Short mmCIF file of C-alpha atoms and ligand atoms in Angstrom, two decimals:
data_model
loop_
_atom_site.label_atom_id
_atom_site.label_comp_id
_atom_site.label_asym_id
_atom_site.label_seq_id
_atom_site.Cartn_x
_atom_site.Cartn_y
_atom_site.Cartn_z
CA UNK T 1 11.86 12.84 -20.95
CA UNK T 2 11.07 12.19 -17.01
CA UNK T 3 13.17 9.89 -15.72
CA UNK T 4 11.45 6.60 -14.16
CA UNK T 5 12.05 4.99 -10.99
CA UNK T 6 14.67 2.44 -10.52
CA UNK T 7 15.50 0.31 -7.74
CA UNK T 8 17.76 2.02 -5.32
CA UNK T 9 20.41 -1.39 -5.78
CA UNK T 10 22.23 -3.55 -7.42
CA UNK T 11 21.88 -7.59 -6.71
CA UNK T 12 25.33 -8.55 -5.58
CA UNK T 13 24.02 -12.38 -4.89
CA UNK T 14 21.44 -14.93 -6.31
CA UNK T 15 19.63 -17.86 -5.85
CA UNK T 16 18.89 -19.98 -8.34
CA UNK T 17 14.76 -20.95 -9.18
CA UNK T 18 13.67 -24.15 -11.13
CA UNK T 19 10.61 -24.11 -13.35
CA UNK T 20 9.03 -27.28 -13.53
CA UNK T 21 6.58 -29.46 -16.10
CA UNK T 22 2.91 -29.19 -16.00
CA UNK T 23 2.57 -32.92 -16.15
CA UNK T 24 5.06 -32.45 -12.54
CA UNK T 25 2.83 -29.97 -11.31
CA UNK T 26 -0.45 -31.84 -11.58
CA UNK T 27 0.97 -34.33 -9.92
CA UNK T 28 2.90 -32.82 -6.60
CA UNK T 29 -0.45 -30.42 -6.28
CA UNK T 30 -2.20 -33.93 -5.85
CA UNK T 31 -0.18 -35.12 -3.41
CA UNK T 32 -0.42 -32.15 -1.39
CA UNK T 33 -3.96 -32.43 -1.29
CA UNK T 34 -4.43 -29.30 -3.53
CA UNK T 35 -2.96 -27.19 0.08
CA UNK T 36 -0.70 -25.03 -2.14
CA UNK T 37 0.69 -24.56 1.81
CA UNK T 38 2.08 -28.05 1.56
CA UNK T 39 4.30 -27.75 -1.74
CA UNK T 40 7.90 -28.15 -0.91
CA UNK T 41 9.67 -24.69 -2.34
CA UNK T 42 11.48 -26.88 -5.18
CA UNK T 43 8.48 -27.65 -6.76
CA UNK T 44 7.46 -23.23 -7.03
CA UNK T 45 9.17 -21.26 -9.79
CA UNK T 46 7.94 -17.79 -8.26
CA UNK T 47 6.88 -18.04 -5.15
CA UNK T 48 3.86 -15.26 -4.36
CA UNK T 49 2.88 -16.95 -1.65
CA UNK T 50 3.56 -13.86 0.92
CA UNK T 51 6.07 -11.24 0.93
CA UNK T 52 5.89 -12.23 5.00
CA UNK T 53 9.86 -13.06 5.75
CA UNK T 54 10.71 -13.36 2.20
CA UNK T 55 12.57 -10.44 0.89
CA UNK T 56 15.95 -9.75 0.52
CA UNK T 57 18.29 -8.35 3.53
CA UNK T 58 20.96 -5.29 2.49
CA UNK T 59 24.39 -5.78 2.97
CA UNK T 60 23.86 -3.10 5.45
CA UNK T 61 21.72 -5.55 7.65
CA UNK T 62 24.18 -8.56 6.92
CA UNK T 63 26.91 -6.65 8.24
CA UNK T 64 24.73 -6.17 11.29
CA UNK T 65 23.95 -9.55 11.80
CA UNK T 66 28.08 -9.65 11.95
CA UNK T 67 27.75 -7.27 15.36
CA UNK T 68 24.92 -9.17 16.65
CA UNK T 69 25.05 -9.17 20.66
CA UNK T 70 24.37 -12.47 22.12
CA UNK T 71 23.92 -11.66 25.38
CA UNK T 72 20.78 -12.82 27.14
CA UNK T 73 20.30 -9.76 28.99
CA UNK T 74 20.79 -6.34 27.57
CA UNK T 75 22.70 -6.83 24.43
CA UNK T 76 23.67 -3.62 22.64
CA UNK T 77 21.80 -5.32 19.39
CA UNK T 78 18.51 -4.92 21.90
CA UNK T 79 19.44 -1.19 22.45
CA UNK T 80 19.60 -0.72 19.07
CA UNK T 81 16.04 -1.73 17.71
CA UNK T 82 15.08 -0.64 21.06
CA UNK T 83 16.42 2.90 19.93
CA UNK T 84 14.82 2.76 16.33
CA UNK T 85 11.29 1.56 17.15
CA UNK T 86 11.78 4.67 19.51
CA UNK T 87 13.21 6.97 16.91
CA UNK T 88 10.31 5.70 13.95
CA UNK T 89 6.95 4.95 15.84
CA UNK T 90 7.38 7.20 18.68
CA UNK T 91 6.50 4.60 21.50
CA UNK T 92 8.27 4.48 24.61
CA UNK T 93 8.15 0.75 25.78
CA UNK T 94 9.14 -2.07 23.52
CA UNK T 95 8.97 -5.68 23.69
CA UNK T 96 10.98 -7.90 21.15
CA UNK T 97 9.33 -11.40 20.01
CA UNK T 98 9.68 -13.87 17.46
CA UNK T 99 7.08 -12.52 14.71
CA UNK T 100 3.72 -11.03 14.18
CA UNK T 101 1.85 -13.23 15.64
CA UNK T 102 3.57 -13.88 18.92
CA UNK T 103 3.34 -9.68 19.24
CA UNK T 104 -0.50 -10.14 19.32
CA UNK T 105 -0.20 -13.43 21.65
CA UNK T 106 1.86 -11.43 23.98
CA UNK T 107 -0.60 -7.71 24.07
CA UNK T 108 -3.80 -9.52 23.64
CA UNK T 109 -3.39 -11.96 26.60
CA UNK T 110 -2.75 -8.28 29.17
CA UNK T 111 -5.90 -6.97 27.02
CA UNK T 112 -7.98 -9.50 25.58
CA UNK T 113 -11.03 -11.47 27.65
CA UNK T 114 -13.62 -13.21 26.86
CA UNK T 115 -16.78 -11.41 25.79
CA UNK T 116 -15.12 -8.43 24.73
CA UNK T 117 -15.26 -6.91 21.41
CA UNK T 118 -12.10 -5.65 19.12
CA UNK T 119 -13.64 -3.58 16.26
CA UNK T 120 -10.92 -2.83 13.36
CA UNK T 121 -10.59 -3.09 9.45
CA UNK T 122 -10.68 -6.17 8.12
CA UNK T 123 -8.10 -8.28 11.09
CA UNK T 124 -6.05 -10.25 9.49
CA UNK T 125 -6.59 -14.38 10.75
CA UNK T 126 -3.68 -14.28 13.26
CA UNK T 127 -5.54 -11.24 14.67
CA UNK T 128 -8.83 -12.23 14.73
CA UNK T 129 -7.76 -16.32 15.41
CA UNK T 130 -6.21 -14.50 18.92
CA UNK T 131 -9.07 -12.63 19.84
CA UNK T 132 -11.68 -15.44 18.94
CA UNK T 133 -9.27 -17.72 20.59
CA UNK T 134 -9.76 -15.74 24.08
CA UNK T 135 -13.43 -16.11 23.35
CA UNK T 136 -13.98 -12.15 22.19
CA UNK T 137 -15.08 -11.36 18.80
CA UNK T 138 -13.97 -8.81 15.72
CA UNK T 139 -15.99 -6.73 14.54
CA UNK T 140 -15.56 -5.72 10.95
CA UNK T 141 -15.77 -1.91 10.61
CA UNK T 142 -14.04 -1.35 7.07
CA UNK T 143 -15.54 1.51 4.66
CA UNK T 144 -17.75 -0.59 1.88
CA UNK T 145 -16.34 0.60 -0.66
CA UNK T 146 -13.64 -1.80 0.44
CA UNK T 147 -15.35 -5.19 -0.83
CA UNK T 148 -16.18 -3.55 -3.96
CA UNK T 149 -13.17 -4.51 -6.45
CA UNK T 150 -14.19 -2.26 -9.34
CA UNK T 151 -13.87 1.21 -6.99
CA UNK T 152 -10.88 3.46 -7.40
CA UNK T 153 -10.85 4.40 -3.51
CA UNK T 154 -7.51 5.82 -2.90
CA UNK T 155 -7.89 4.41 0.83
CA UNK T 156 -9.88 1.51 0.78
CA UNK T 157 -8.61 0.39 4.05
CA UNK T 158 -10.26 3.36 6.12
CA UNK T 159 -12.80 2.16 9.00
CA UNK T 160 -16.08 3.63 8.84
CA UNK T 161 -16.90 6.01 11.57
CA UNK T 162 -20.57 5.70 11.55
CA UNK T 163 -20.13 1.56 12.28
CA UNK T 164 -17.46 2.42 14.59
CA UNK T 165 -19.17 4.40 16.30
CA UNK T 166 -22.47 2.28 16.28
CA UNK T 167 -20.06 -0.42 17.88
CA UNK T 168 -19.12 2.50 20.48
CA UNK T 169 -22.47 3.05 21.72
CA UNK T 170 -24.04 -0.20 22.21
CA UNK T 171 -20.60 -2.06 23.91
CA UNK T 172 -19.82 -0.51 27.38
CA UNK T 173 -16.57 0.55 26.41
CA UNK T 174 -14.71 -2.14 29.99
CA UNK T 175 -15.78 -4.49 26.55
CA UNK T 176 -14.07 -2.77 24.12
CA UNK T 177 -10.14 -2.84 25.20
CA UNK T 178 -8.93 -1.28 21.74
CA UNK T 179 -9.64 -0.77 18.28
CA UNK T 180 -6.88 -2.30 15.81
CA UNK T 181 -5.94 -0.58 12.91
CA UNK T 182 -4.13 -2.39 10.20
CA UNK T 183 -1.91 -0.65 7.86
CA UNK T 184 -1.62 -1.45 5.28
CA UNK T 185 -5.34 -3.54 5.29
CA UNK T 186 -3.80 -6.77 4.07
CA UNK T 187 -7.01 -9.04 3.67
CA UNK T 188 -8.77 -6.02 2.41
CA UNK T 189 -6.20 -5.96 -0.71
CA UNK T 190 -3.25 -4.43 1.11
CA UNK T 191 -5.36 -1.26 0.75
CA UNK T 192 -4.00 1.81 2.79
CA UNK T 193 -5.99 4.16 5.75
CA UNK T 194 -5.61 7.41 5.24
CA UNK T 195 -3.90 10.32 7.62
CA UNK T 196 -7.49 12.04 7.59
CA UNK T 197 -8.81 8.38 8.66
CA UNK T 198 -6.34 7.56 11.50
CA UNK T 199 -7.03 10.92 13.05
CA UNK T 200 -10.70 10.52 13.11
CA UNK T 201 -10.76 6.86 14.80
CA UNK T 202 -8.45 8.47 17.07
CA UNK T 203 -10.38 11.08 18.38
CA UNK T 204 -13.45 9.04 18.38
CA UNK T 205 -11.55 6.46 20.54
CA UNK T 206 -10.56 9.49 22.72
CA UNK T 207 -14.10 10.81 23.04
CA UNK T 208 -15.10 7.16 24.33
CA UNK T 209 -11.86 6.26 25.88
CA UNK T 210 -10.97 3.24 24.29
CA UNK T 211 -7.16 2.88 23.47
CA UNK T 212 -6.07 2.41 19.75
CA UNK T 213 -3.53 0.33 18.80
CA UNK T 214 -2.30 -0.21 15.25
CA UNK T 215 -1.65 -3.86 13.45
CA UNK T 216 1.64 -2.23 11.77
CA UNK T 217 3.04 -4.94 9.44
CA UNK T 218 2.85 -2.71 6.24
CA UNK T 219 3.28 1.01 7.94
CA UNK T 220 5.58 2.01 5.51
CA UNK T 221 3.91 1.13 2.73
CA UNK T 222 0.86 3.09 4.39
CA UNK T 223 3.18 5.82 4.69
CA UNK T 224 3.89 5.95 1.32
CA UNK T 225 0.57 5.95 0.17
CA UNK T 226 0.02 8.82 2.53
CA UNK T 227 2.81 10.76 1.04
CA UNK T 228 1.34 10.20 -2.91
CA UNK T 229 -2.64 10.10 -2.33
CA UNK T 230 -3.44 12.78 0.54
CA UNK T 231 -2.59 16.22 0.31
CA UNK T 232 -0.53 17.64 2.05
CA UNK T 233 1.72 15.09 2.18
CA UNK T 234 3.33 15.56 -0.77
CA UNK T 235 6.62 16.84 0.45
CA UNK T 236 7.00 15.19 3.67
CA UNK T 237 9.55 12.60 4.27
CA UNK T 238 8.08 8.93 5.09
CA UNK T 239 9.83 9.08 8.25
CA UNK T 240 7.86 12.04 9.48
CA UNK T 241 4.78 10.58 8.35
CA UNK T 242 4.97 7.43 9.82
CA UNK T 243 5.94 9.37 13.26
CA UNK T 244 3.06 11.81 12.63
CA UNK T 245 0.24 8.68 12.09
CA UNK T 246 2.00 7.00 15.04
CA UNK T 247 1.70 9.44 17.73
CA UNK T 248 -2.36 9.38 17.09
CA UNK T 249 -2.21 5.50 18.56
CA UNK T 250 -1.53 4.03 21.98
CA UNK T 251 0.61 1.71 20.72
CA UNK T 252 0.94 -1.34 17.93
CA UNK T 253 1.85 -4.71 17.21
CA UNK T 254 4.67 -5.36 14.14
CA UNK T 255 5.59 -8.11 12.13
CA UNK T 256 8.84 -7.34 11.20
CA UNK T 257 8.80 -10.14 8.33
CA UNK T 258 7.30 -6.93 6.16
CA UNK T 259 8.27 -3.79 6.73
CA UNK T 260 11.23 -4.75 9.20
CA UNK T 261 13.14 -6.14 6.01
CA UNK T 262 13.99 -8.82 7.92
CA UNK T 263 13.53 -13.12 7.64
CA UNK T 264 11.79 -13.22 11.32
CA UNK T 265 10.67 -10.63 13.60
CA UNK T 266 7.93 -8.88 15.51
CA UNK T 267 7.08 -6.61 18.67
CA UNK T 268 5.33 -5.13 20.57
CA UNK T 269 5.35 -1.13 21.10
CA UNK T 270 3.57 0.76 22.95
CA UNK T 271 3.05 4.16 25.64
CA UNK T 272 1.31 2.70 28.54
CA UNK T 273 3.39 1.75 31.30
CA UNK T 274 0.82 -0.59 32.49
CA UNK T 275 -0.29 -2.19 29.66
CA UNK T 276 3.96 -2.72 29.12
CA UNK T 277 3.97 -4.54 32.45
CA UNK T 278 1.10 -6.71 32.00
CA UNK T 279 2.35 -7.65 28.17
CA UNK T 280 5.89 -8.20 29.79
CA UNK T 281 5.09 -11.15 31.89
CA UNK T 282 3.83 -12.60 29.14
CA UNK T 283 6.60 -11.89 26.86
CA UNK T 284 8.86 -13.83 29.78
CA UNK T 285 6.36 -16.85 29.70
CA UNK T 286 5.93 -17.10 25.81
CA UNK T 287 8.88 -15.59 24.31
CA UNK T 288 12.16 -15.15 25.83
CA UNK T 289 13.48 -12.66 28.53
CA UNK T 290 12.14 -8.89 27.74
CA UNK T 291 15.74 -7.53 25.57
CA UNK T 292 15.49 -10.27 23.02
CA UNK T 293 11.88 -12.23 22.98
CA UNK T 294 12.22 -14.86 20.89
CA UNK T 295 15.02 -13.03 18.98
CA UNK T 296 18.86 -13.32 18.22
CA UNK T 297 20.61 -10.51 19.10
CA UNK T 298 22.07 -10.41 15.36
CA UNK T 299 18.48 -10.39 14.37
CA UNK T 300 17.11 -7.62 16.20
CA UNK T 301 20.53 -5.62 14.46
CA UNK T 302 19.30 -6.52 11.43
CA UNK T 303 15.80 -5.48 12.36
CA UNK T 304 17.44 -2.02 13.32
CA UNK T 305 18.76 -1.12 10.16
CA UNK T 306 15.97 -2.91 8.34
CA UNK T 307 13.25 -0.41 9.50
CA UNK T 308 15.63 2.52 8.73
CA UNK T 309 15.51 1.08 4.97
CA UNK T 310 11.94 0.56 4.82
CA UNK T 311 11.30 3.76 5.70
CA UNK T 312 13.27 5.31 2.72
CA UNK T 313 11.29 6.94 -0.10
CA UNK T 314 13.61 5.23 -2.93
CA UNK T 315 12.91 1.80 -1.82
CA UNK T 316 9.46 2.28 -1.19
CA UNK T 317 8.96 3.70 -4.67
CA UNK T 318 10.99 0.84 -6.28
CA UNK T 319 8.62 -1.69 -3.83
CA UNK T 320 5.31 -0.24 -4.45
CA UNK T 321 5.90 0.89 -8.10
CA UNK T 322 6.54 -2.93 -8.92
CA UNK T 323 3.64 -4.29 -7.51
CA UNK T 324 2.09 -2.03 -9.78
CA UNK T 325 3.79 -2.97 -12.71
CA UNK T 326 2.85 -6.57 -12.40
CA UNK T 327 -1.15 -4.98 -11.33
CA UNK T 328 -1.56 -2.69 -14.78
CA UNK T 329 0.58 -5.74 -16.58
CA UNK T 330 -2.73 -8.14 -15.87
CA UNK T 331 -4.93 -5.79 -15.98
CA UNK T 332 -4.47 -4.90 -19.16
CA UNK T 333 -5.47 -8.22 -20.43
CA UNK T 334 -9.14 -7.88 -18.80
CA UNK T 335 -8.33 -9.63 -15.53
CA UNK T 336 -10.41 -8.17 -12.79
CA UNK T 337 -7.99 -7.34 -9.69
CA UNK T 338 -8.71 -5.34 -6.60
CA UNK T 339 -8.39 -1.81 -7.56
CA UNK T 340 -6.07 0.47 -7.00
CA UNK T 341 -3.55 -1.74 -6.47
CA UNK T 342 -2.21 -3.12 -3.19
CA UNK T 343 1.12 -2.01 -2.05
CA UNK T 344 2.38 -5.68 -1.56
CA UNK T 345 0.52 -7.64 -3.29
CA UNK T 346 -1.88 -7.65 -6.56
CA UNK T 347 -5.37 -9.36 -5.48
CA UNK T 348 -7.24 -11.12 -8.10
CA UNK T 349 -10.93 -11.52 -7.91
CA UNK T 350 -11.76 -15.21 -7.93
CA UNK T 351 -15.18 -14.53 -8.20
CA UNK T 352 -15.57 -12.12 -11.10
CA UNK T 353 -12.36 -14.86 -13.21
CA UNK T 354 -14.02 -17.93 -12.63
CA UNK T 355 -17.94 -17.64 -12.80
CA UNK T 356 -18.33 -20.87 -12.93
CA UNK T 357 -17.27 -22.19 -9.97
CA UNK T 358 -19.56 -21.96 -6.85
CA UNK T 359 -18.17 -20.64 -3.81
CA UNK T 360 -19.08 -23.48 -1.87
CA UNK T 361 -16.41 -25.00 -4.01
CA UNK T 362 -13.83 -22.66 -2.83
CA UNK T 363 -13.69 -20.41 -5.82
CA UNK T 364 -10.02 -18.84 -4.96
CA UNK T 365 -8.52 -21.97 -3.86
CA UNK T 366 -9.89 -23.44 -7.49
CA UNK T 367 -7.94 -20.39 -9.19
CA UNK T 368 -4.79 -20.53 -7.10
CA UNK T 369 -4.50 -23.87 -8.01
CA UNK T 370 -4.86 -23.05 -11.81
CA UNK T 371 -2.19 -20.66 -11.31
CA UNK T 372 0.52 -23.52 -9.92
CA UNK T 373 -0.52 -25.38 -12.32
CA UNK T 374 -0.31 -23.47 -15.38
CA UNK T 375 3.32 -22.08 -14.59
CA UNK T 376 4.58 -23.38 -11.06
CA UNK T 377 3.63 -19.83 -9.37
CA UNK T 378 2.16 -20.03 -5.93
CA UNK T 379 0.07 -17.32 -4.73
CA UNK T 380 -2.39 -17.83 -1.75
CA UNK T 381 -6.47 -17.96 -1.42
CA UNK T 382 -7.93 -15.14 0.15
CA UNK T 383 -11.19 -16.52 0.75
CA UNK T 384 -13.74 -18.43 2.05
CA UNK T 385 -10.84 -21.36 3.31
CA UNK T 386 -8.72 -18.21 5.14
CA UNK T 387 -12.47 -17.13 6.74
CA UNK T 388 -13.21 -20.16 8.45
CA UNK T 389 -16.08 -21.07 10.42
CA UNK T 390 -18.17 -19.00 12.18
CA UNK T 391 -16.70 -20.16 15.59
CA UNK T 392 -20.86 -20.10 17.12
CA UNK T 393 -22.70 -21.91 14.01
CA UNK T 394 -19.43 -23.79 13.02
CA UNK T 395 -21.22 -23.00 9.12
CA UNK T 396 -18.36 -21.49 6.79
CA UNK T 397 -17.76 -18.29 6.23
CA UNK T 398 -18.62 -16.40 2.92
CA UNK T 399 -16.29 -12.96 3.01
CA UNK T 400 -17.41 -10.07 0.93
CA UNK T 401 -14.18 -10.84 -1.12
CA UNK T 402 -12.79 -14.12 -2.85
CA UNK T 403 -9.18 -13.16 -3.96
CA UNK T 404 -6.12 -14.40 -4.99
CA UNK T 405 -3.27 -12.83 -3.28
CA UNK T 406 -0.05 -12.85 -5.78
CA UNK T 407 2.15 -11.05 -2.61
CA UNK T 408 5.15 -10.00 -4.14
CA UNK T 409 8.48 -10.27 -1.72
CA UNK T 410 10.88 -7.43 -1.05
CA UNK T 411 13.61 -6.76 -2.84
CA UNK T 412 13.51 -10.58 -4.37
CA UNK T 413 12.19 -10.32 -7.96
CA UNK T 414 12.42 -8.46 -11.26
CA UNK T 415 10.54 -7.09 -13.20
CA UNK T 416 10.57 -10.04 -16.26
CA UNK T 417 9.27 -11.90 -13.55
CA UNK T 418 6.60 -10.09 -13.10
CA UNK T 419 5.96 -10.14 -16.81
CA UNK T 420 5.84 -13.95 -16.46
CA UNK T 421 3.61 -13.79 -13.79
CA UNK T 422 0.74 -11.98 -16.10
CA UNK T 423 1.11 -14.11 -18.63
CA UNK T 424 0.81 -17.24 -16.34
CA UNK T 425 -2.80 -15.22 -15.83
CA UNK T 426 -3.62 -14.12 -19.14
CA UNK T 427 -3.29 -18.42 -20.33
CA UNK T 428 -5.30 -19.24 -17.45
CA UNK T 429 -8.00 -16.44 -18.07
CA UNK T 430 -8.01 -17.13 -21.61
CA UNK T 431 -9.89 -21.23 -20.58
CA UNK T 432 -11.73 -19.81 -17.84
CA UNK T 433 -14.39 -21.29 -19.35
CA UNK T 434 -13.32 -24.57 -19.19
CA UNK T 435 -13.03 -24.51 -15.51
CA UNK T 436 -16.24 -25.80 -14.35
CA UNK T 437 -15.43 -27.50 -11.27
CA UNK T 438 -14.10 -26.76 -7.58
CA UNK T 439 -12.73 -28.63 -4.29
CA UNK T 440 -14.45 -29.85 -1.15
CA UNK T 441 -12.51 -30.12 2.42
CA UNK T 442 -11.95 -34.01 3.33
CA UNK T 443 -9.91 -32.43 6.44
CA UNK T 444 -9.43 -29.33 8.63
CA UNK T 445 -7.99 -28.07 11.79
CA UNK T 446 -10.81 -26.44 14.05
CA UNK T 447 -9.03 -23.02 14.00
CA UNK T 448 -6.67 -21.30 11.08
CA UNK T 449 -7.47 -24.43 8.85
CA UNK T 450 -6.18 -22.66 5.57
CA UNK T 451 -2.63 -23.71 6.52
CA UNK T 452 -3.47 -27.73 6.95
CA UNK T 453 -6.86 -27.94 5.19
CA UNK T 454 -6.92 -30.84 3.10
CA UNK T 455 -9.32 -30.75 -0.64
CA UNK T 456 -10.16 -32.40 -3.06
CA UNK T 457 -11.39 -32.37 -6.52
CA UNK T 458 -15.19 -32.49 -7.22
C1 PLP Y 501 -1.53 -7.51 8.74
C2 PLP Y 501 -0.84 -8.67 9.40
N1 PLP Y 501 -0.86 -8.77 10.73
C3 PLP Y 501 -0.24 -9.78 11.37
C4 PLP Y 501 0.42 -10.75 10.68
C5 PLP Y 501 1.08 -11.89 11.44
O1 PLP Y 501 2.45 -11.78 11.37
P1 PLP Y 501 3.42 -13.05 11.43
O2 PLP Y 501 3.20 -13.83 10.18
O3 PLP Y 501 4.78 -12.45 11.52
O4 PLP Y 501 3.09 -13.83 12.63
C6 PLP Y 501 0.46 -10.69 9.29
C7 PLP Y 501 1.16 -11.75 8.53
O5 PLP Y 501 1.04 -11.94 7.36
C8 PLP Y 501 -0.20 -9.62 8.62
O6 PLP Y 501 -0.20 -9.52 7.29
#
């Protein structure tokens, strides 16, 4: 018989989880005005709420942190991350900062102004909330097929050229100062963008000189889709793959909280020397001096050998392969999920689970909720709360999908977990159809309201 996968390690320390009552649950989700954001982390058993900053470090990294330079100005720990970006993305300049986030604060203020336009696939909010913030918009160019959750795509994060382009040729490309590419496509269901895909936005980008830079959280994932869905890649190592998809960009913005391994951590790499001295000022003003930005020096060692992990075929198998698990577990009791599966987390649609409830009603939020309350497991709403207002009409936002996001950390849980998880599903899919009514907003913030927003029940 083939042998199956099996994680590449052994757990050599735990923390214990407390499951909780219903009776408990129904009443903490109450007082946290149904925000599953504003649950204390004693009152989750398994906590799907994002696999951003929440995965397990090696005792590799934990050493590291042990060698962690201090110093404020050219620590060795700097040198090394500096060195490993270098060595796995390609890119020449590099600019440490405290996460994700703070990586697009820091290259969007050199690029961003207002009136311009950033076409990508499917931004994620901290994306898009910076470049609507500088008073430029997003434009949407994902493939279709994407917001179709029934589809077997194998890359449902490509961009489509044809929109792309369109966007091209009416924008006089001083508007346009890069394309993002996200990889993986987190809100489109952590779908990945294929080798063939990256190559084409490239060269269009080339032909109308407009610099691409990628939104890299999830590369490695990416790169292992590469390696099992696109020929040709079959027998090349994720390292050279993520190298080979790199070198068609100008530069990217990372989130080390995913695929750095690591509990906090972003930057900012990139090839143009300019572009590195604008986005360096503002690392000094926002972050911290340019060799640790908002990072310790034990972090950024951790970071180092973090990204060397991540970029090992055994782990991603193990990582990606259990996502899966849990995705064929619930689908296998009729609950409609983007397909194919994400590679970090399993997105349910809201829409086609709970027919019942309107979307003005916040149909994702409604089933999220379910979800804590049925078995104390948090995942996050994917939806029409995360979409916001259309910052012109101030009128919500309907997005093509309305999904559950059960993100499923690094390294963290096993596999009867996951088994618990679907059958935390399967109860609450089995009285969908006693689930007739939603929430309504008594309270938002004006920007990135899913974090604060405040419901309640209809
Ligand atoms: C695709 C993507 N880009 C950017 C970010 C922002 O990163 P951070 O949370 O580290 O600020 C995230 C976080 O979830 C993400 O998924």
């Amino acid at each position: 018989m083939e042998l199956p996968y099996a994680e590449p390690f052994k757990i050599k320390m735990v923390e214990p989880i407390k499951n909780s009552t219903k009776e408990q649950r129904l009443q903490w989700i109450k007082e946290a005005n149904y925000n599953l954001f504003n649950l204390t982390s004693d009152k989750v058993f398994i906590d799907l709420l994002t696999d951003s900053g929440t995965g397990a470090m090696s005792d590799r990294q934990w050493s590291e942190m042990m060698l962690g330079d201090e110093s404020y100005a050219g620590s060795s720990s700097f040198i090394k991350l500096k060195n490993t970006v270098k060595k796995i993305t390609g890119f020449e300049y590099f600019l440490p900062t405290h996460q994700g986030r703070a990586a697009e604060n820091v290259l969007f203020s050199a690029l961003v102004k207002e009136g311009d336009i950033v076409p990508g696939n499917s931004h994620f909010d901290t994306t898009k909330g910076h470049i609507e913030f500088r008073k430029a918009k997003a434009v949407d160019c994902t493939i279709k097929e994407a917001f179709d959750t029934t589809i077997n795509h194998p890359f449902k994060g490509n961009l489509d050229l044809t929109l792309l382009e369109a966007v091209f040729k009416k924008t006089p490309k001083e508007k346009i100062p890069f394309v993002v590419v996200t990889v993986t496509c987190n809100t489109a269901g952590g779908q990945p963008v294929s080798m063939e895909n990256i190559k084409a936005v490239s060269a269009l980008c080339k032909k109308y000189e407009i610099p691409l830079y990628f939104d890299a959280a999830r590369f490695a994932e990416n790169a292992y889709f590469i390696k099992k869905r696109e020929k040709g890649y079959e027998h090349k190592p994720i390292k050279e793959i993520c190298k080979e998809f790199f070198a068609y960009g100008d530069g990217m913005t990372m989130s080390a909280k995913k695929d750095g391994l690591v509990n906090m951590g972003g930057f900012v790499a990139l090839n143009n020397e300019e572009v590195f001295k604008k986005a360096m000022v503002f690392n000094i003003m926002f972050e911290g001096f340019i060799t640790y930005g908002g990072m310790n020096g034990r972090d950024m060692g951790a970071l180092s050998v973090g990204l060397d992990e991540a970029t090992e075929y055994t782990y991603l198998e193990s990582r990606v392969e259990q996502v899966a698990f849990l995705g064929e577990k619930i689908t296998s009791y009729g609950i409609p999920v983007q397909q194919p599966f994400g590679g970090h987390a399993i997105f349910v649609d809201a829409t086609k689970f709970l027919p019942n409830i309107p979307r003005e009603q916040f149909t994702a939020q409604t089933l999220a909720i379910e979800l804590y309350i049925e078995g104390g497991i948090r995942g996050v709403e994917i939806g029409t709360i995360l979409a916001d207002r259309d910052p012109e009409t101030r009128e919500n936002r309907y997005p093509e999908l309305e999904s559950v996001r059960l993100a499923i950390p690094r390294r963290t849980y096993t596999d009867n977990h996951m088994n618990y998880i679907a059958a935390v599903l399967k109860n609450v899919y089995d009285k969908r159809n006693e689930i007739i009514s939603g929430y309504q907003i008594v309270d938002e913030a004006p920007i990135m309201r899913h974090f604060t927003v405040k419901l309640e029940k209809i």
